[in-house]
Coordinates of C-alpha atoms in Angstrom, one line a residue:
Chain A
M1 CA -11.2 9.6 24.9
V2 CA -9.9 11.7 22.1
R3 CA -12.5 13.6 20.1
K4 CA -12.9 12.7 16.4
P5 CA -11.3 15.8 14.8
A6 CA -8.3 15.4 17.1
E7 CA -8.1 11.7 16.1
E8 CA -8.1 12.6 12.5
R9 CA -5.4 15.3 13.0
L10 CA -3.3 12.8 14.9
K11 CA -3.8 10.2 12.1
A12 CA -2.6 12.7 9.5
L13 CA 0.3 13.7 11.7
F14 CA 1.5 10.1 12.0
V15 CA 1.0 9.5 8.2
K16 CA 3.0 12.6 7.5
H17 CA 5.8 11.7 9.9
T18 CA 6.3 8.0 9.1
E19 CA 8.8 6.2 11.2
P20 CA 11.8 5.1 9.1
P21 CA 11.7 1.4 8.2
L22 CA 14.5 0.2 10.5
E23 CA 14.3 -3.4 9.1
V24 CA 15.5 -2.0 5.8
I25 CA 17.7 0.9 6.9
I26 CA 19.8 -1.0 9.4
P27 CA 21.1 -3.6 6.9
I28 CA 21.8 -0.7 4.5
L29 CA 23.8 1.2 7.1
E30 CA 25.5 -1.9 8.2
K31 CA 26.7 -2.6 4.7
A32 CA 27.7 1.0 4.1
G33 CA 29.5 1.1 7.4
R34 CA 28.3 4.6 8.1
G35 CA 25.2 6.8 8.3
E36 CA 24.4 6.4 12.0
Q37 CA 24.5 10.1 12.6
E38 CA 22.2 10.8 9.6
L39 CA 19.7 8.1 11.0
T40 CA 19.7 9.6 14.5
A41 CA 19.3 13.1 13.1
Q42 CA 16.3 11.9 11.0
I43 CA 14.7 10.1 14.0
Y44 CA 15.3 13.1 16.3
A45 CA 13.7 15.5 13.7
L46 CA 10.8 13.1 13.2
E47 CA 10.1 12.6 16.9
V48 CA 10.4 16.3 17.7
S49 CA 7.8 17.1 15.0
L50 CA 5.6 14.3 16.2
I51 CA 5.7 15.3 19.9
K52 CA 5.2 19.0 19.1
G53 CA 2.3 18.1 16.8
M54 CA 0.7 15.8 19.4
R55 CA 1.1 18.3 22.2
E56 CA -0.6 20.9 20.0
I57 CA -3.4 18.7 18.9
L58 CA -4.1 17.2 22.3
G59 CA -3.4 20.4 24.3
L60 CA -0.7 18.7 26.4
K61 CA 0.7 21.9 27.9
E62 CA 2.3 20.6 31.1
N63 CA 5.9 19.5 31.1
D64 CA 5.6 17.0 34.0
V65 CA 6.4 13.3 33.9
K66 CA 2.7 12.3 33.6
T67 CA 2.2 14.4 30.5
L68 CA 5.4 13.0 29.1
A69 CA 4.2 9.5 29.8
K70 CA 0.9 10.2 28.1
A71 CA 2.6 11.6 25.0
F72 CA 5.0 8.7 24.9
G73 CA 2.1 6.2 25.2
I74 CA 0.1 7.8 22.4
M75 CA 3.2 7.7 20.2
M76 CA 3.8 4.0 21.0
S77 CA 0.1 3.2 20.3
H78 CA 0.1 4.9 16.9
Y79 CA 3.2 2.9 16.0
G80 CA 1.3 -0.2 17.0
Q81 CA 3.8 -1.2 19.6
K82 CA 2.7 -3.5 22.4
F83 CA 3.4 -2.1 25.8
E84 CA 2.1 -2.1 29.3
P85 CA 2.6 0.5 32.1
I86 CA 4.7 -0.7 35.0
E87 CA 5.2 2.4 37.1
L88 CA 4.1 6.1 37.1
S89 CA 5.0 8.7 39.6
E90 CA 5.8 12.4 39.7
S91 CA 9.4 11.8 38.8
R92 CA 9.5 8.4 37.1
F93 CA 7.6 6.2 34.7
S94 CA 8.4 2.9 33.2
I95 CA 6.8 0.6 30.7
G96 CA 7.3 -3.0 29.5
I97 CA 7.5 -3.2 25.7
S98 CA 6.8 -6.6 24.1
D99 CA 7.2 -5.5 20.4
C100 CA 9.4 -2.9 18.9
P101 CA 10.7 -2.1 15.4
M102 CA 14.1 -3.5 16.3
I103 CA 12.9 -7.0 16.6
H104 CA 11.7 -6.9 13.0
V105 CA 15.3 -6.3 11.8
G106 CA 16.5 -9.4 9.9
K107 CA 18.2 -12.3 11.5
D108 CA 21.3 -11.6 9.4
V109 CA 22.0 -8.6 11.4
S110 CA 24.0 -9.5 14.5
I111 CA 22.8 -8.8 18.1
N112 CA 25.7 -6.4 18.6
V113 CA 24.7 -4.3 15.6
K114 CA 21.1 -4.3 16.7
S115 CA 22.2 -3.3 20.2
K116 CA 24.2 -0.4 18.8
F117 CA 21.3 0.8 16.8
C118 CA 18.9 0.3 19.6
D119 CA 21.0 2.7 21.7
L120 CA 21.3 5.2 18.9
I121 CA 17.5 5.2 18.3
C122 CA 16.4 5.3 21.9
S123 CA 19.0 8.1 22.7
S124 CA 17.5 10.1 19.8
G125 CA 14.0 9.6 21.2
L126 CA 15.2 10.6 24.7
R127 CA 16.8 13.7 23.3
A128 CA 13.6 14.6 21.4
L129 CA 11.6 14.2 24.6
K130 CA 14.0 16.2 26.6
D131 CA 14.0 19.1 24.1
T132 CA 10.3 19.2 23.5
F133 CA 9.4 19.0 27.2
G134 CA 12.3 21.3 28.2
Q135 CA 13.4 18.7 30.8
D136 CA 17.2 18.6 30.8
S137 CA 17.3 16.4 33.8
L138 CA 15.3 13.6 32.2
T139 CA 17.2 10.3 31.9
A140 CA 16.2 7.1 30.4
S141 CA 17.3 3.5 30.5
W142 CA 16.3 0.5 28.4
D143 CA 17.4 -3.1 29.0
K144 CA 17.4 -4.3 25.4
S145 CA 15.9 -7.6 26.5
L146 CA 13.7 -7.9 23.3
I147 CA 16.8 -8.0 21.1
K148 CA 18.4 -10.6 23.3
G149 CA 15.3 -12.8 22.9
A150 CA 13.4 -12.1 26.1
G151 CA 9.7 -11.4 25.9
K152 CA 9.8 -7.8 27.2
C153 CA 12.0 -4.8 27.3
K154 CA 11.8 -2.4 30.2
V155 CA 12.1 1.3 29.5
T156 CA 12.3 3.7 32.4
F157 CA 12.3 7.5 32.3
E158 CA 13.3 9.5 35.4
L159 CA 13.7 13.1 36.3
V160 CA 17.0 13.4 38.2
K161 CA 16.3 16.5 40.4
N162 CA 19.8 17.1 41.8
K163 CA 21.7 16.9 38.7
Chain B
M1 CA -13.2 -15.0 0.9
K2 CA -10.6 -17.0 2.7
N3 CA -13.2 -18.0 5.4
S4 CA -15.6 -19.3 2.7
S5 CA -12.9 -21.4 1.1
L6 CA -12.0 -22.8 4.5
F7 CA -15.6 -23.5 5.2
I8 CA -16.0 -25.4 1.9
T9 CA -12.9 -27.4 2.5
V10 CA -14.1 -28.2 6.1
L11 CA -17.5 -29.2 4.7
L12 CA -16.0 -31.4 2.0
V13 CA -13.7 -33.1 4.5
A14 CA -16.6 -33.5 7.0
V15 CA -18.8 -35.2 4.3
L16 CA -15.9 -37.5 3.4
I17 CA -15.4 -38.5 7.0
V18 CA -19.1 -39.0 7.6
F19 CA -19.3 -41.1 4.5
T20 CA -16.3 -43.3 5.4
L21 CA -17.4 -43.6 9.1
A22 CA -21.0 -44.5 8.1
W23 CA -19.7 -47.1 5.7
L24 CA -17.2 -48.7 8.0
N25 CA -19.3 -48.6 11.2
M26 CA -22.5 -49.9 9.7
P27 CA -24.2 -52.1 12.2
E28 CA -24.8 -55.6 11.0
F29 CA -28.6 -55.4 11.5
V30 CA -30.9 -52.4 11.5
S31 CA -34.6 -53.0 11.6
H32 CA -36.9 -52.0 8.7
T33 CA -38.9 -49.7 11.0
D34 CA -35.8 -47.9 12.3
L35 CA -34.6 -47.4 8.7
Q36 CA -38.0 -46.0 7.7
I37 CA -38.0 -43.5 10.7
V38 CA -34.4 -42.4 9.8
L39 CA -35.3 -42.0 6.1
T40 CA -38.5 -40.1 6.8
T41 CA -36.8 -37.8 9.4
S42 CA -33.8 -37.0 7.2
T43 CA -36.0 -36.4 4.1
A44 CA -38.1 -34.0 6.2
T45 CA -35.0 -32.3 7.4
F46 CA -33.6 -31.9 3.9
G47 CA -37.0 -30.6 2.7
T48 CA -37.1 -28.0 5.4
I49 CA -33.5 -26.9 4.8
L50 CA -34.1 -26.7 1.1
G51 CA -37.3 -24.6 1.7
I52 CA -35.5 -22.1 4.0
I53 CA -32.5 -21.9 1.7
T54 CA -34.7 -21.3 -1.4
A55 CA -36.5 -18.5 0.5
G56 CA -33.1 -17.1 1.5
L57 CA -31.9 -17.3 -2.1
M58 CA -34.9 -15.2 -3.2
F59 CA -34.2 -12.7 -0.5
T60 CA -30.5 -12.6 -1.5
Q61 CA -31.3 -12.2 -5.1
G62 CA -33.6 -9.2 -4.2
R63 CA -30.9 -7.7 -2.0
F64 CA -28.3 -8.2 -4.7
S65 CA -30.4 -6.4 -7.3
E66 CA -31.1 -3.6 -4.8
L67 CA -27.4 -3.1 -4.0
S68 CA -26.5 -3.4 -7.7
S69 CA -29.0 -0.6 -8.6
E70 CA -27.8 1.6 -5.7
L71 CA -24.2 1.3 -6.9
S72 CA -25.2 1.8 -10.6
E73 CA -27.1 4.9 -9.6
K74 CA -24.0 6.4 -8.0
S75 CA -21.6 5.5 -10.8
P76 CA -22.5 8.3 -13.3
E77 CA -21.5 10.9 -10.8
Y78 CA -18.1 9.3 -10.3
I79 CA -17.6 8.8 -14.0
T80 CA -18.3 12.4 -14.9
K81 CA -16.8 14.2 -11.8
E82 CA -14.4 12.2 -9.8
L83 CA -13.0 10.1 -12.6
S84 CA -12.8 12.6 -15.5
I85 CA -10.5 11.8 -18.3
E86 CA -8.1 14.5 -17.3
R87 CA -7.9 13.2 -13.7
I88 CA -7.4 9.6 -14.7
Q89 CA -4.7 10.6 -17.2
S90 CA -2.8 12.9 -14.8
T91 CA -2.9 10.3 -11.9
G92 CA -1.9 7.5 -14.3
T93 CA 1.0 9.7 -15.6
L94 CA 2.1 10.4 -12.0
L95 CA 2.4 6.7 -11.4
L96 CA 4.8 6.3 -14.3
F97 CA 7.6 8.2 -12.5
P98 CA 7.9 6.0 -9.4
Q99 CA 7.5 2.9 -11.5
K100 CA 10.5 3.8 -13.7
A101 CA 12.6 5.3 -10.8
Y102 CA 12.3 2.2 -8.6
T103 CA 13.1 -0.1 -11.5
Q104 CA 16.4 1.7 -11.8
L105 CA 16.9 1.8 -8.0
T106 CA 16.2 -2.0 -7.7
K107 CA 19.0 -2.6 -10.2
A108 CA 21.4 -0.5 -8.2
T109 CA 20.8 -1.9 -4.8
I110 CA 22.6 -4.9 -3.2
V111 CA 20.7 -5.0 0.1
S112 CA 17.9 -7.6 -0.1
E113 CA 15.5 -5.8 2.3
E114 CA 15.9 -2.6 0.2
R115 CA 15.4 -4.4 -3.1
S116 CA 12.3 -6.1 -1.8
L117 CA 10.8 -2.8 -0.7
Y118 CA 11.5 -1.3 -4.2
E119 CA 10.1 -4.4 -5.9
R120 CA 6.9 -4.1 -3.8
I121 CA 6.6 -0.5 -4.9
I122 CA 7.0 -1.4 -8.5
T123 CA 4.4 -4.2 -8.2
K124 CA 1.9 -1.9 -6.6
T125 CA 2.5 1.1 -8.9
S126 CA 2.1 -1.2 -11.8
S127 CA -1.2 -2.6 -10.4
M128 CA -2.5 0.9 -10.0
L129 CA -1.3 1.9 -13.4
V130 CA -3.2 -1.0 -14.9
D131 CA -6.4 0.0 -13.0
F132 CA -6.1 3.6 -14.2
A133 CA -5.5 2.4 -17.8
V134 CA -8.7 0.3 -17.6
L135 CA -10.7 3.3 -16.2
L136 CA -9.3 5.5 -19.0
N137 CA -10.3 2.9 -21.6
L138 CA -13.8 2.7 -20.2
K139 CA -14.2 6.5 -20.1
L140 CA -12.9 6.9 -23.7
R141 CA -15.2 4.1 -25.0
Q142 CA -18.1 5.5 -23.1
Q143 CA -17.6 8.9 -24.7
G144 CA -17.1 7.3 -28.1
L145 CA -13.5 8.4 -28.3
S146 CA -10.6 6.3 -29.7
D147 CA -8.5 4.5 -27.1
S148 CA -5.5 6.3 -25.8
S149 CA -2.1 4.6 -25.7
L150 CA -0.9 6.9 -23.0
L151 CA -0.7 4.4 -20.2
V152 CA -0.9 1.2 -22.1
S153 CA 2.2 2.0 -24.2
E154 CA 4.2 2.0 -20.9
M155 CA 3.3 -1.6 -20.1
G156 CA 5.3 -4.7 -20.7
S157 CA 3.7 -7.8 -22.1
D158 CA 2.9 -9.3 -18.7
L159 CA 1.3 -6.1 -17.4
Y160 CA -0.6 -5.8 -20.7
K161 CA -2.1 -9.2 -20.1
V162 CA -3.2 -8.1 -16.6
Y163 CA -4.7 -5.0 -18.2
K164 CA -6.7 -7.1 -20.7
R165 CA -7.9 -9.4 -18.0
R166 CA -9.0 -6.6 -15.7
R167 CA -10.7 -4.8 -18.6
K168 CA -12.7 -8.0 -19.4
N169 CA -13.8 -8.3 -15.7
I170 CA -15.7 -5.0 -15.9
K171 CA -19.0 -6.3 -17.1
K172 CA -21.5 -4.2 -15.2
E173 CA -21.5 -0.5 -14.5
W174 CA -20.9 -0.9 -10.8
H175 CA -17.9 -3.1 -11.3
L176 CA -15.8 0.1 -11.8
F177 CA -16.3 0.7 -8.0
K178 CA -14.5 -2.5 -7.3
M179 CA -11.6 -1.2 -9.4
V180 CA -11.6 2.2 -7.7
K181 CA -11.8 0.6 -4.3
Q182 CA -8.8 -1.6 -5.3
I183 CA -6.8 1.5 -6.3
V184 CA -7.6 3.1 -2.9
D185 CA -6.7 -0.1 -1.0
V186 CA -3.4 -0.4 -2.8
W187 CA -2.6 3.2 -2.0
E188 CA -3.8 3.9 1.5
A189 CA -1.3 3.6 4.3
P190 CA -2.2 1.9 7.5
T191 CA -2.1 4.4 10.4
S192 CA 0.0 2.2 12.6
F193 CA 2.9 -0.1 12.7
S194 CA 1.2 -3.5 13.1
I195 CA 2.3 -6.4 15.1
E196 CA 1.4 -8.7 12.2
K197 CA 3.3 -6.3 9.9
E198 CA 5.2 -9.2 8.2
N199 CA 2.0 -11.0 7.3
E200 CA -0.1 -8.1 6.2
E201 CA 0.1 -6.3 2.9
S202 CA 1.6 -2.9 3.3
A203 CA 0.1 0.1 1.5
L204 CA 1.9 1.8 -1.4
H205 CA 1.8 5.2 0.3
S206 CA 3.5 3.7 3.3
D207 CA 6.1 1.9 1.2
L208 CA 6.8 5.2 -0.7
N209 CA 7.2 7.1 2.5
N210 CA 9.6 4.4 3.8
S211 CA 11.6 4.5 0.6
I212 CA 11.8 8.4 0.9
S213 CA 13.4 8.0 4.4
I214 CA 15.9 5.6 2.9
L215 CA 16.7 7.7 -0.1
K216 CA 17.1 10.8 2.1
L217 CA 19.5 8.9 4.3
K218 CA 21.5 7.6 1.4
E219 CA 21.6 11.1 -0.1
N220 CA 23.1 12.3 3.2
I221 CA 25.6 9.4 3.3
D222 CA 27.0 9.2 -0.2
K223 CA 24.9 11.4 -2.5
S224 CA 23.9 8.1 -4.4
S225 CA 20.3 9.0 -4.8
A226 CA 20.9 12.6 -5.8
N227 CA 17.8 14.5 -4.9
M228 CA 15.6 11.6 -6.0
F229 CA 13.8 11.7 -2.7
V230 CA 12.7 15.2 -3.4
E231 CA 11.0 14.3 -6.7
I232 CA 9.5 11.1 -5.3
G233 CA 8.4 13.0 -2.2
Q234 CA 6.6 15.5 -4.5
T235 CA 5.0 12.7 -6.6
T236 CA 3.9 10.9 -3.5
E237 CA 2.3 14.1 -2.1
D238 CA 0.5 14.7 -5.5
L239 CA -0.7 11.1 -5.7
D240 CA -1.9 11.2 -2.1
S241 CA -3.9 14.3 -2.6
K242 CA -5.6 12.8 -5.7
I243 CA -6.3 9.4 -4.2
S244 CA -7.4 10.7 -0.8
R245 CA -10.0 12.8 -2.6
I246 CA -11.4 9.6 -4.3
S247 CA -11.1 7.7 -1.0
D248 CA -13.0 10.4 0.9
K249 CA -15.8 10.4 -1.7
L250 CA -16.0 6.6 -1.5
D251 CA -16.3 6.7 2.2
K252 CA -18.8 9.5 2.1
D253 CA -21.0 7.5 -0.2
R254 CA -20.6 4.2 1.8
I255 CA -19.2 2.5 -1.3
P256 CA -16.9 0.1 0.6
Q257 CA -19.8 -1.1 2.8
L258 CA -22.0 -1.5 -0.3
L259 CA -19.3 -3.5 -2.1
S260 CA -18.8 -5.7 0.8
Q261 CA -22.5 -6.4 1.1
I262 CA -22.8 -7.1 -2.6
E263 CA -19.9 -9.5 -2.4
Q264 CA -21.6 -11.4 0.4
A265 CA -24.8 -11.5 -1.6
S266 CA -22.9 -12.8 -4.6
I267 CA -21.3 -15.5 -2.5
L268 CA -24.6 -16.6 -1.1
R269 CA -26.4 -16.8 -4.4
G270 CA -23.4 -18.4 -6.1
R271 CA -21.1 -20.6 -4.1
Y272 CA -23.7 -21.4 -1.4
F273 CA -26.3 -22.2 -4.0
Y274 CA -24.1 -24.8 -5.6
L275 CA -23.2 -26.2 -2.2
T276 CA -26.9 -26.5 -1.4
L277 CA -27.5 -28.3 -4.7
I278 CA -24.8 -30.8 -4.1
F279 CA -25.0 -31.5 -0.4
I280 CA -28.7 -31.0 0.3
A281 CA -30.7 -31.4 -2.9
I282 CA -28.9 -34.5 -4.2
P283 CA -29.3 -36.5 -0.9
F284 CA -32.8 -35.2 -0.7
L285 CA -33.6 -36.6 -4.2
I286 CA -31.9 -39.9 -3.3
N287 CA -34.1 -40.2 -0.2
L288 CA -37.2 -39.4 -2.2
L289 CA -36.3 -42.1 -4.7
I290 CA -35.6 -44.7 -1.9
L291 CA -38.6 -43.9 0.3
P292 CA -41.3 -45.6 -1.9
Q293 CA -39.0 -48.6 -2.5
L294 CA -38.3 -49.2 1.1
S295 CA -39.8 -52.5 2.3
A296 CA -38.6 -55.1 4.7
A297 CA -37.0 -56.9 1.7
T298 CA -35.1 -53.9 0.3
A299 CA -34.1 -52.4 3.7
L300 CA -30.9 -54.3 3.9
F301 CA -29.9 -53.1 0.4
F302 CA -30.6 -49.4 1.1
R303 CA -29.4 -49.3 4.7
Q304 CA -25.9 -47.9 4.0
I305 CA -27.2 -45.1 1.7
I306 CA -29.9 -44.2 4.3
L307 CA -27.4 -43.9 7.1
V308 CA -25.0 -41.8 5.0
T309 CA -27.8 -39.4 3.9
S310 CA -29.1 -39.1 7.4
L311 CA -25.7 -38.1 8.7
L312 CA -25.5 -35.6 5.8
S313 CA -28.8 -34.1 7.0
I314 CA -27.1 -33.3 10.3
I315 CA -24.3 -31.5 8.5
G316 CA -27.0 -29.8 6.4
V317 CA -28.5 -28.3 9.6
I318 CA -25.0 -26.8 10.5
F319 CA -24.8 -25.5 6.9
L320 CA -28.2 -23.9 7.3
L321 CA -27.2 -22.1 10.5
L322 CA -24.1 -20.7 8.8
Y323 CA -26.2 -19.7 5.8
I324 CA -28.6 -17.9 8.0
H325 CA -25.7 -16.2 9.8
K326 CA -24.3 -15.0 6.5
M327 CA -27.7 -13.8 5.3
L328 CA -28.3 -11.8 8.5
N329 CA -25.1 -10.0 7.9
L330 CA -26.2 -8.8 4.4

């Protein structure tokens, strides 16, 4: 259980670093035909600030997968995303997500475009996790099932030791 | 508020159904003794319900006065310190910038999602601007100063009508807390991305932050919003610091809880009182009028009315339970 002062600091951190409104940004970028790099840079910067802030507030000093899973879970909770843990070990963790900002992107945007942005955003998030946890061998996969209309999307993070 | 409206609708529908069913399914013959028992029982039930509700009403009135005085006692401190003329004017003036900037941005955008976000911002800034104008008007009048046109002159005719209406709604000293709470509610950002995001009203602070992300991105893409995000970002920060201060003070003084309780008390002594009058007092009076007239000869004539009012007394018991539940939450 997080103590109250930490809770308040976390709340302030998440208010300060608001997640960009993808349901608005994606149609704009789709019409403009550019801007993906700027979006990924913005998301990367945001997530790095958030993860660093969270680690400081909660004293998450370890760089292992369990700490990473904890930080990721808190971030997801603060964004109000519905998820459930599937697997957690020393080298791997995976979760099932039943709601993510991408599914709030309008119906006018095609699945291909959504899929492209999903890759861009998740890659930025992965890069932010890698850099803040100093884990170069961290890999991630996401099956994009939510965009395709399934009820859950599986996201897996894994430390590839012999890379 | 929505729950109360739903309850009243359900109650009305239930009464209509009961009335129709009683009328249509009336048995051909009901004995005089049976009718007398039914009539006496339902009259006693109505009488008991009325007694309890009257006692509750007195309690509610007492609680309402208590809450109203507690809020009125707190208001001078807000009026002199938290809501000084300078603070109201400076916060109101800060709101003018986003209102104008987003009106221009709305005209320039072709993406519907973006336009609707900017329109939401305009609506909310306008609403806050009106509230600050009302507060400014109250303060100036209170201090015997002439009304300032600072914020009012920036309003269009529609917004001015809203201003006049809200100004009229401030009848008691504590009503200003409703307005201040309204300002805070429009402003404060929810802490999380909600699953019911599409259905719930987003906060202005959150909308402004979202728009800053967009403007920053557009500035990087095509320089279209030339540094606007910097100015809006600064204004947002200034507004947040001013409104957070008010919000913290409200929370510290338990104003939101007091307002919610006073609203409950107001519903109980208003809407519930009239419902009691219509659905309990009227059938009770009808029963009292029929009771002395009920003889073996008149039983047939009154039987339908007796059965309808007896069914209404059962609904009355349900109503009483709900009333007690509401009262216990005061």
